[in-house]
Amino acid sequence: MLRGPWRPLWLFVLLLPLPGALEPRSASRLWEETDEPRSPWAWPGFQRLKEQLRAAAALSKRYWTLFSRQVWPDDCDEDEEAAAGSPGWRLPLLGQRYLDLLTTWYCSFRDCCPSGDCRISNNFTGLEWDLNVRLHGQHLVQQLVLSTVRGYLETPQPDKALALSFHGWSGTGKNFVARMLAENLYRDGLRSDCVRMFIATIHFPHPKYVDLYKEQLKGQIREMQQLCYQTLFIFDEAEKLHPGLLEVLGPPLERRAPEDDRAESPWTIFLFLSNLRGDRINEVVLKLLKDGWSREEITMEHLEPHLQAEIVETIDNGFGHSRLVRENLIDYFVPFLPLEYRHVRLCARDAFLSQELLYTEETLDEIAQMMVYVPKEEQLFSSQGCKSISQRINYFLS
Ligand SMILES: *[C@@H]1O[C@H](CO)[C@@H](O)[C@H](O)[C@H]1NC(C)=O
């Protein structure tokens, strides 16, 4: 009768009443009390399962937390108590076999992957391709982002979150790269349960509510870290974040003590996007180009030391003064270089291609010429980068 895919489900329903009703002490009593003939507990298969459960192997706590939160969302507080205190009823009782049954059942309505959690895709080939093909004029970003993110996500048990701070003028690709990361690391991209994007002026607009925002932000970070073993938090307009909010981000970015066995996701990436010191990057690049360097010869050594020191010195800015920067909680400052005419052309070409429209070389030139180039004298860098190129194309077509 109870065969095939329904069997695990049925077993699961049987086991559902267990939470709260059971403690390790009383477990054996419960098994005996429920042996009436009509009781499901008397089913022979259950007796076998009982044996298997007793022989339970170590349970993946993280997986269990994830699972139980999906199934019993209201039960979270109890979960935390159970996790914080003695191992609780679940650890001795629930074994690998039980977990397998749960997994089968869970996967019958949520898609599962051989890798475990389908929501996380970590497609580094895709990320590399996107960075090399879709991003223009940012050779430093290409190298740095791929190697640090990949290195971090391939570390078995990182003791720290990875924090990258993207700097550069608007339109140079900071948001674009953040989206590439979301799309290649998570199946659902920015809409994933494991990805959260905050825009300072939209999510935290009123300084007078900063205490409320702090609580919310703390809660959201903790909650997401418990739901996903790999999380991505993006803070756009980071230069506009209130200092109080930046303080909240200190603890999640700090190094974890090895014995600290929090049930939180071990892999957490924080991205901070800002135009802070974008002018300085442009000055350095302009000077190097004028000195005869080619753009591709510019290295991190030219830019990064400037960037970090200067950000700390930005006295009027919360970000520079937060402990994130002061205490070196940011792992890398990633400079986005100002874009030149030829890069804007490439952005225009991509926009045509993505809309499956035909274009000519002349059209690309016309679009690139619509942008304003600075500084006045050299007219070298597009002041808006590649921003709103696709809108310009629509304008051009109409
Ligand atoms: C990774 O991304 C590339 C390029 O977007 C795509 O062709 C490939 O199918 C992806 N691989 C997986 C395993 O999703």
Coordinates of C-alpha atoms and ligand atoms in Angstrom, one line a residue:
M1 CA 0.0 0.0 0.0
L2 CA 2.5 2.5 1.1
R3 CA 5.1 2.0 -1.6
G4 CA 7.2 4.1 -3.9
P5 CA 7.5 7.8 -3.4
W6 CA 4.8 7.9 -0.7
R7 CA 6.5 5.8 1.8
P8 CA 9.0 8.4 2.9
L9 CA 6.3 11.0 3.1
W10 CA 4.2 8.7 5.3
L11 CA 7.1 8.0 7.5
F12 CA 7.8 11.7 7.7
V13 CA 4.2 12.5 8.8
L14 CA 4.5 9.9 11.5
L15 CA 7.6 11.5 12.8
L16 CA 6.3 15.0 12.6
P17 CA 4.7 15.0 16.0
L18 CA 8.0 14.3 17.6
P19 CA 9.3 17.8 18.0
G20 CA 8.5 19.2 21.4
A21 CA 7.0 15.9 22.6
L22 CA 10.3 14.2 23.0
E23 CA 13.4 14.5 25.0
P24 CA 16.2 12.0 25.0
R25 CA 15.2 10.8 28.5
S26 CA 11.7 10.0 27.6
A27 CA 12.4 8.5 24.2
S28 CA 12.3 4.9 25.2
R29 CA 9.1 5.3 27.2
L30 CA 7.4 6.8 24.2
W31 CA 8.3 3.9 21.9
E32 CA 6.7 1.5 24.4
E33 CA 3.6 3.4 25.1
T34 CA 2.6 3.7 21.5
D35 CA 2.4 0.0 20.8
E36 CA -1.4 -0.3 20.5
P37 CA -2.5 -2.3 17.4
R38 CA -3.9 0.6 15.4
S39 CA -1.1 2.9 16.2
P40 CA 1.3 3.6 13.4
W41 CA 4.1 3.1 15.8
A42 CA 3.4 -0.7 15.8
W43 CA 4.0 -0.9 12.1
P44 CA 7.0 -3.3 11.5
G45 CA 8.7 -1.0 9.2
F46 CA 8.7 1.5 11.9
Q47 CA 10.3 -0.9 14.3
R48 CA 13.1 -1.3 11.7
L49 CA 13.4 2.4 11.3
K50 CA 13.5 2.8 15.0
E51 CA 16.6 0.5 15.1
Q52 CA 18.2 2.5 12.3
L53 CA 17.4 5.7 14.1
R54 CA 19.0 4.4 17.3
A55 CA 22.1 3.6 15.3
A56 CA 22.1 7.2 14.2
A57 CA 25.3 8.6 12.8
A58 CA 26.4 12.2 13.2
L59 CA 23.8 14.6 11.9
S60 CA 24.6 17.5 9.7
K61 CA 23.4 20.3 12.0
R62 CA 23.4 22.9 9.3
Y63 CA 21.3 20.8 7.0
W64 CA 18.9 20.1 9.8
T65 CA 18.6 23.7 10.6
L66 CA 17.9 24.6 7.0
F67 CA 15.3 21.8 6.7
S68 CA 13.5 22.4 10.0
R69 CA 13.2 26.1 9.2
Q70 CA 11.5 25.2 5.9
V71 CA 9.1 22.8 7.5
W72 CA 8.5 24.4 10.9
P73 CA 9.1 28.1 10.4
D74 CA 7.4 28.9 13.7
D75 CA 9.7 26.6 15.6
C76 CA 12.8 28.7 15.0
D77 CA 13.2 29.9 18.6
E78 CA 13.0 26.5 20.0
D79 CA 15.6 25.4 17.4
E80 CA 17.9 28.1 18.6
E81 CA 17.5 27.0 22.2
A82 CA 18.1 23.4 21.2
A83 CA 21.2 24.3 19.2
A84 CA 22.5 26.6 21.9
G85 CA 22.0 24.3 24.9
S86 CA 22.6 20.6 25.2
P87 CA 22.3 18.8 21.9
G88 CA 18.5 18.4 22.4
W89 CA 16.3 15.6 21.4
R90 CA 17.2 15.7 17.7
L91 CA 20.8 14.9 17.7
P92 CA 20.7 11.5 19.4
L93 CA 17.5 10.4 17.6
L94 CA 18.0 11.6 14.1
G95 CA 20.4 9.8 12.0
Q96 CA 21.6 9.6 8.5
R97 CA 18.8 7.3 7.5
Y98 CA 16.2 9.6 8.8
L99 CA 17.9 12.4 7.1
D100 CA 17.9 10.5 3.8
L101 CA 14.2 9.9 4.2
L102 CA 13.6 13.6 4.8
T103 CA 15.8 14.5 1.9
T104 CA 13.8 12.2 -0.4
W105 CA 10.6 13.7 0.7
Y106 CA 11.9 17.3 0.6
C107 CA 13.2 16.8 -2.8
S108 CA 9.9 15.4 -4.1
F109 CA 8.6 19.0 -4.0
R110 CA 11.7 21.2 -3.9
D111 CA 14.2 20.4 -6.6
C112 CA 17.4 19.0 -5.3
C113 CA 20.7 18.6 -7.0
P114 CA 23.5 16.1 -6.7
S115 CA 25.6 18.9 -5.1
G116 CA 23.0 19.2 -2.4
D117 CA 21.5 22.6 -2.4
C118 CA 20.1 23.6 -5.8
R119 CA 20.0 27.2 -4.9
I120 CA 23.8 27.4 -5.0
S121 CA 25.4 26.9 -8.4
N122 CA 28.9 28.3 -8.0
N123 CA 29.5 28.2 -11.8
F124 CA 33.1 29.6 -12.0
T125 CA 33.3 28.9 -15.7
G126 CA 30.3 31.1 -16.2
L127 CA 31.7 33.7 -13.9
E128 CA 35.0 33.7 -15.7
W129 CA 33.2 34.0 -19.1
D130 CA 31.0 36.8 -17.9
L131 CA 33.9 38.8 -16.5
N132 CA 36.0 38.3 -19.6
V133 CA 33.4 38.7 -22.3
R134 CA 30.6 40.9 -20.9
L135 CA 32.6 43.3 -18.7
H136 CA 34.7 45.9 -20.6
G137 CA 37.8 47.7 -19.7
Q138 CA 38.3 46.2 -16.2
H139 CA 41.2 43.8 -16.4
L140 CA 42.0 44.3 -12.7
V141 CA 38.5 43.5 -11.7
Q142 CA 38.5 40.4 -13.9
Q143 CA 41.6 38.9 -12.2
L144 CA 40.8 40.0 -8.7
V145 CA 37.2 39.1 -8.4
L146 CA 37.5 35.6 -10.0
S147 CA 40.5 34.6 -8.0
T148 CA 39.4 35.8 -4.6
V149 CA 35.8 34.6 -4.9
R150 CA 36.8 31.3 -6.2
G151 CA 39.6 30.8 -3.7
Y152 CA 37.3 31.7 -0.9
L153 CA 34.4 29.5 -1.9
E154 CA 36.8 26.6 -2.4
T155 CA 38.2 26.9 1.1
P156 CA 36.8 24.0 3.1
Q157 CA 36.1 25.9 6.4
P158 CA 36.7 29.6 6.1
D159 CA 37.1 31.3 9.4
K160 CA 35.9 34.7 8.0
A161 CA 33.5 36.2 5.6
L162 CA 34.9 37.6 2.4
A163 CA 34.5 41.3 2.1
L164 CA 35.2 43.1 -1.2
S165 CA 34.8 46.8 -1.6
F166 CA 34.2 48.0 -5.2
H167 CA 35.2 51.5 -6.0
G168 CA 34.8 53.6 -9.1
W169 CA 32.7 56.0 -11.0
S170 CA 29.1 55.3 -11.9
G171 CA 28.7 53.2 -15.0
T172 CA 32.0 51.4 -14.7
G173 CA 30.4 48.1 -13.9
K174 CA 30.2 47.7 -10.1
N175 CA 26.6 46.7 -10.1
F176 CA 27.1 44.7 -13.2
V177 CA 29.8 42.6 -11.5
A178 CA 27.7 42.2 -8.4
R179 CA 24.9 40.8 -10.5
M180 CA 27.3 38.5 -12.4
L181 CA 28.4 37.1 -9.0
A182 CA 24.8 36.6 -7.9
E183 CA 23.9 35.0 -11.2
N184 CA 26.8 32.6 -11.4
L185 CA 26.9 31.6 -7.8
Y186 CA 23.1 31.2 -7.3
R187 CA 20.5 29.6 -9.5
D188 CA 18.1 32.4 -9.0
G189 CA 20.6 35.2 -9.1
L190 CA 19.6 38.4 -7.2
R191 CA 16.2 36.9 -6.4
S192 CA 17.8 33.9 -4.6
D193 CA 16.9 33.2 -0.9
C194 CA 20.6 33.4 -0.3
V195 CA 21.3 36.8 -1.9
R196 CA 20.3 40.1 -0.5
M197 CA 20.9 43.5 -2.0
F198 CA 20.6 46.7 0.1
I199 CA 20.6 50.1 -1.5
A200 CA 21.4 52.7 1.2
T201 CA 19.0 55.3 0.0
I202 CA 16.2 52.9 -0.6
H203 CA 16.5 50.5 2.4
F204 CA 17.8 52.9 5.0
P205 CA 16.6 56.3 3.9
H206 CA 15.9 58.0 7.2
P207 CA 18.7 58.6 9.7
K208 CA 16.3 58.9 12.6
Y209 CA 15.2 55.3 12.2
V210 CA 18.8 54.0 12.3
D211 CA 18.2 52.0 15.4
L212 CA 15.3 50.2 13.8
Y213 CA 17.4 49.6 10.6
K214 CA 20.2 48.2 12.8
E215 CA 17.9 45.6 14.4
Q216 CA 16.4 44.7 11.1
L217 CA 19.7 44.3 9.3
K218 CA 21.2 42.2 12.1
G219 CA 18.1 40.0 12.0
Q220 CA 18.1 39.7 8.2
I221 CA 21.8 38.7 8.1
R222 CA 21.4 36.1 10.8
E223 CA 18.3 34.7 9.3
M224 CA 19.8 34.3 5.9
Q225 CA 23.0 32.8 7.2
Q226 CA 20.9 30.2 8.9
L227 CA 18.9 29.4 5.8
C228 CA 21.8 29.1 3.4
Y229 CA 25.2 27.7 3.8
Q230 CA 26.5 30.2 1.3
T231 CA 25.2 33.8 1.4
L232 CA 25.9 37.0 -0.6
F233 CA 25.1 40.4 0.8
I234 CA 25.4 43.4 -1.5
F235 CA 25.5 47.0 -0.2
D236 CA 25.0 49.5 -2.9
E237 CA 25.8 53.2 -2.3
A238 CA 28.0 52.0 0.6
E239 CA 29.3 55.5 1.0
K240 CA 25.8 56.6 2.1
L241 CA 25.4 53.9 4.8
H242 CA 24.9 55.3 8.3
P243 CA 27.9 54.7 10.6
G244 CA 25.5 52.8 12.9
L245 CA 24.7 50.3 10.2
L246 CA 28.4 49.8 9.4
E247 CA 29.0 49.0 13.1
V248 CA 26.4 46.2 12.8
L249 CA 28.4 44.7 9.9
G250 CA 31.5 44.5 12.1
P251 CA 30.7 41.2 13.9
P252 CA 29.6 39.3 10.8
L253 CA 32.9 40.2 9.1
E254 CA 35.2 39.4 12.0
R255 CA 37.3 36.3 12.1
R256 CA 35.6 33.4 13.8
A257 CA 37.3 31.6 16.6
P258 CA 38.0 28.0 15.5
E259 CA 35.9 26.6 18.4
D260 CA 33.0 28.9 17.6
D261 CA 30.6 26.4 16.2
R262 CA 27.8 28.7 15.1
A263 CA 25.2 27.2 12.9
E264 CA 25.6 30.0 10.5
S265 CA 26.7 29.7 6.9
P266 CA 30.5 29.4 6.8
W267 CA 30.6 31.0 3.4
T268 CA 29.5 34.6 3.4
I269 CA 30.4 37.3 0.9
F270 CA 29.9 41.0 1.5
L271 CA 30.2 43.4 -1.4
F272 CA 30.3 47.1 -0.8
L273 CA 29.7 49.3 -3.9
S274 CA 30.6 52.9 -3.7
N275 CA 31.9 55.8 -5.8
L276 CA 34.2 56.7 -3.0
R277 CA 37.6 57.7 -4.3
G278 CA 36.4 57.2 -7.9
D279 CA 38.0 60.5 -8.7
R280 CA 41.3 59.4 -7.3
I281 CA 41.3 56.2 -9.4
N282 CA 40.6 58.3 -12.4
E283 CA 43.5 60.7 -11.6
V284 CA 46.0 57.8 -11.1
V285 CA 44.8 56.2 -14.4
L286 CA 45.0 59.4 -16.3
K287 CA 48.5 60.1 -15.0
L288 CA 49.7 56.6 -16.0
L289 CA 48.2 56.8 -19.4
K290 CA 49.8 60.2 -20.0
D291 CA 53.1 58.8 -18.8
G292 CA 52.8 56.3 -21.7
W293 CA 51.6 53.2 -19.9
S294 CA 48.9 51.2 -21.6
R295 CA 45.8 50.7 -19.8
E296 CA 46.4 46.9 -19.5
E297 CA 49.7 47.5 -17.8
I298 CA 48.1 49.2 -14.9
T299 CA 48.3 46.8 -11.9
M300 CA 46.8 46.6 -8.4
E301 CA 50.1 47.9 -7.0
H302 CA 49.4 51.2 -8.8
L303 CA 46.0 51.6 -7.3
E304 CA 45.2 49.6 -4.2
P305 CA 47.6 51.2 -1.7
H306 CA 46.3 54.7 -2.7
L307 CA 42.8 53.5 -2.4
Q308 CA 42.9 52.1 1.1
A309 CA 44.9 54.9 2.6
E310 CA 42.8 57.5 1.0
I311 CA 39.6 55.9 2.0
V312 CA 40.7 55.9 5.7
E313 CA 41.5 59.6 5.3
T314 CA 38.1 60.5 3.9
I315 CA 37.2 62.3 7.1
D316 CA 33.7 63.2 6.0
N317 CA 32.6 59.7 5.2
G318 CA 31.2 57.0 7.5
F319 CA 32.5 54.2 5.4
G320 CA 36.1 55.3 5.6
H321 CA 35.8 55.8 9.3
S322 CA 34.0 52.6 10.1
R323 CA 35.7 49.7 11.8
L324 CA 35.3 47.8 8.5
V325 CA 38.0 49.9 7.0
R326 CA 39.9 50.9 10.2
E327 CA 40.3 47.3 11.4
N328 CA 41.0 45.8 8.0
L329 CA 37.8 43.8 7.8
I330 CA 37.6 44.6 4.1
D331 CA 39.7 42.0 2.3
Y332 CA 40.2 43.7 -1.0
F333 CA 39.6 47.1 -2.4
V334 CA 38.7 46.6 -6.1
P335 CA 39.2 49.6 -8.3
F336 CA 37.0 50.0 -11.4
L337 CA 38.8 52.0 -14.0
P338 CA 37.1 54.9 -15.9
L339 CA 35.8 53.7 -19.3
E340 CA 37.1 55.1 -22.6
Y341 CA 35.4 55.6 -25.9
R342 CA 36.2 52.1 -27.2
H343 CA 34.6 50.5 -24.1
V344 CA 31.4 52.5 -24.5
R345 CA 31.3 51.2 -28.1
L346 CA 31.5 47.7 -26.8
C347 CA 28.7 48.3 -24.3
A348 CA 26.6 49.6 -27.1
R349 CA 27.3 46.5 -29.2
D350 CA 26.4 44.2 -26.3
A351 CA 23.1 46.1 -25.8
F352 CA 22.2 45.6 -29.4
L353 CA 23.1 42.0 -29.3
S354 CA 21.1 41.4 -26.1
Q355 CA 18.1 42.9 -27.7
E356 CA 18.8 40.9 -30.9
L357 CA 18.9 44.0 -32.9
L358 CA 21.1 44.7 -35.9
Y359 CA 23.8 47.4 -35.7
T360 CA 26.5 48.9 -37.9
E361 CA 29.9 50.2 -36.8
E362 CA 28.6 53.8 -37.5
T363 CA 25.7 53.3 -35.1
L364 CA 28.1 52.2 -32.4
D365 CA 30.1 55.3 -33.0
E366 CA 27.1 57.5 -32.9
I367 CA 26.0 56.1 -29.6
A368 CA 29.5 56.4 -28.1
Q369 CA 29.6 60.0 -29.2
M370 CA 26.5 60.8 -27.3
M371 CA 28.4 60.4 -24.0
V372 CA 30.2 63.2 -22.3
Y373 CA 34.0 62.7 -22.0
V374 CA 36.2 64.2 -19.3
P375 CA 38.5 65.8 -18.4
K376 CA 37.7 68.7 -20.6
E377 CA 41.2 68.8 -22.1
E378 CA 41.8 65.1 -22.8
Q379 CA 38.2 64.0 -23.3
L380 CA 39.4 60.5 -22.3
F381 CA 36.9 59.0 -19.9
S382 CA 33.1 58.7 -20.3
S383 CA 31.7 60.6 -17.4
Q384 CA 28.7 58.1 -17.2
G385 CA 30.7 55.0 -18.1
C386 CA 28.4 52.6 -19.8
K387 CA 25.4 53.7 -17.8
S388 CA 22.0 53.7 -19.5
I389 CA 23.5 52.7 -22.8
S390 CA 20.5 50.4 -23.5
Q391 CA 18.1 53.3 -22.9
R392 CA 20.1 55.4 -25.3
I393 CA 19.7 52.7 -27.9
N394 CA 16.0 52.7 -27.6
Y395 CA 16.1 56.5 -28.0
F396 CA 18.3 56.0 -31.1
L397 CA 15.9 53.5 -32.6
S398 CA 12.8 55.5 -32.1
Ligands
LIG1 C1 28.0 27.8 -16.4 O1 27.8 28.9 -17.1 C2 28.1 28.7 -18.5 C3 28.1 30.1 -19.2 O2 27.0 30.9 -18.7 C4 27.0 27.8 -19.1 O3 27.2 27.6 -20.4 C5 27.1 26.5 -18.3 O4 26.0 25.7 -18.7 C6 27.0 26.7 -16.8 N1 27.2 25.5 -16.1 C7 26.4 25.0 -15.2 C8 26.8 23.7 -14.6 O5 25.4 25.5 -15.0

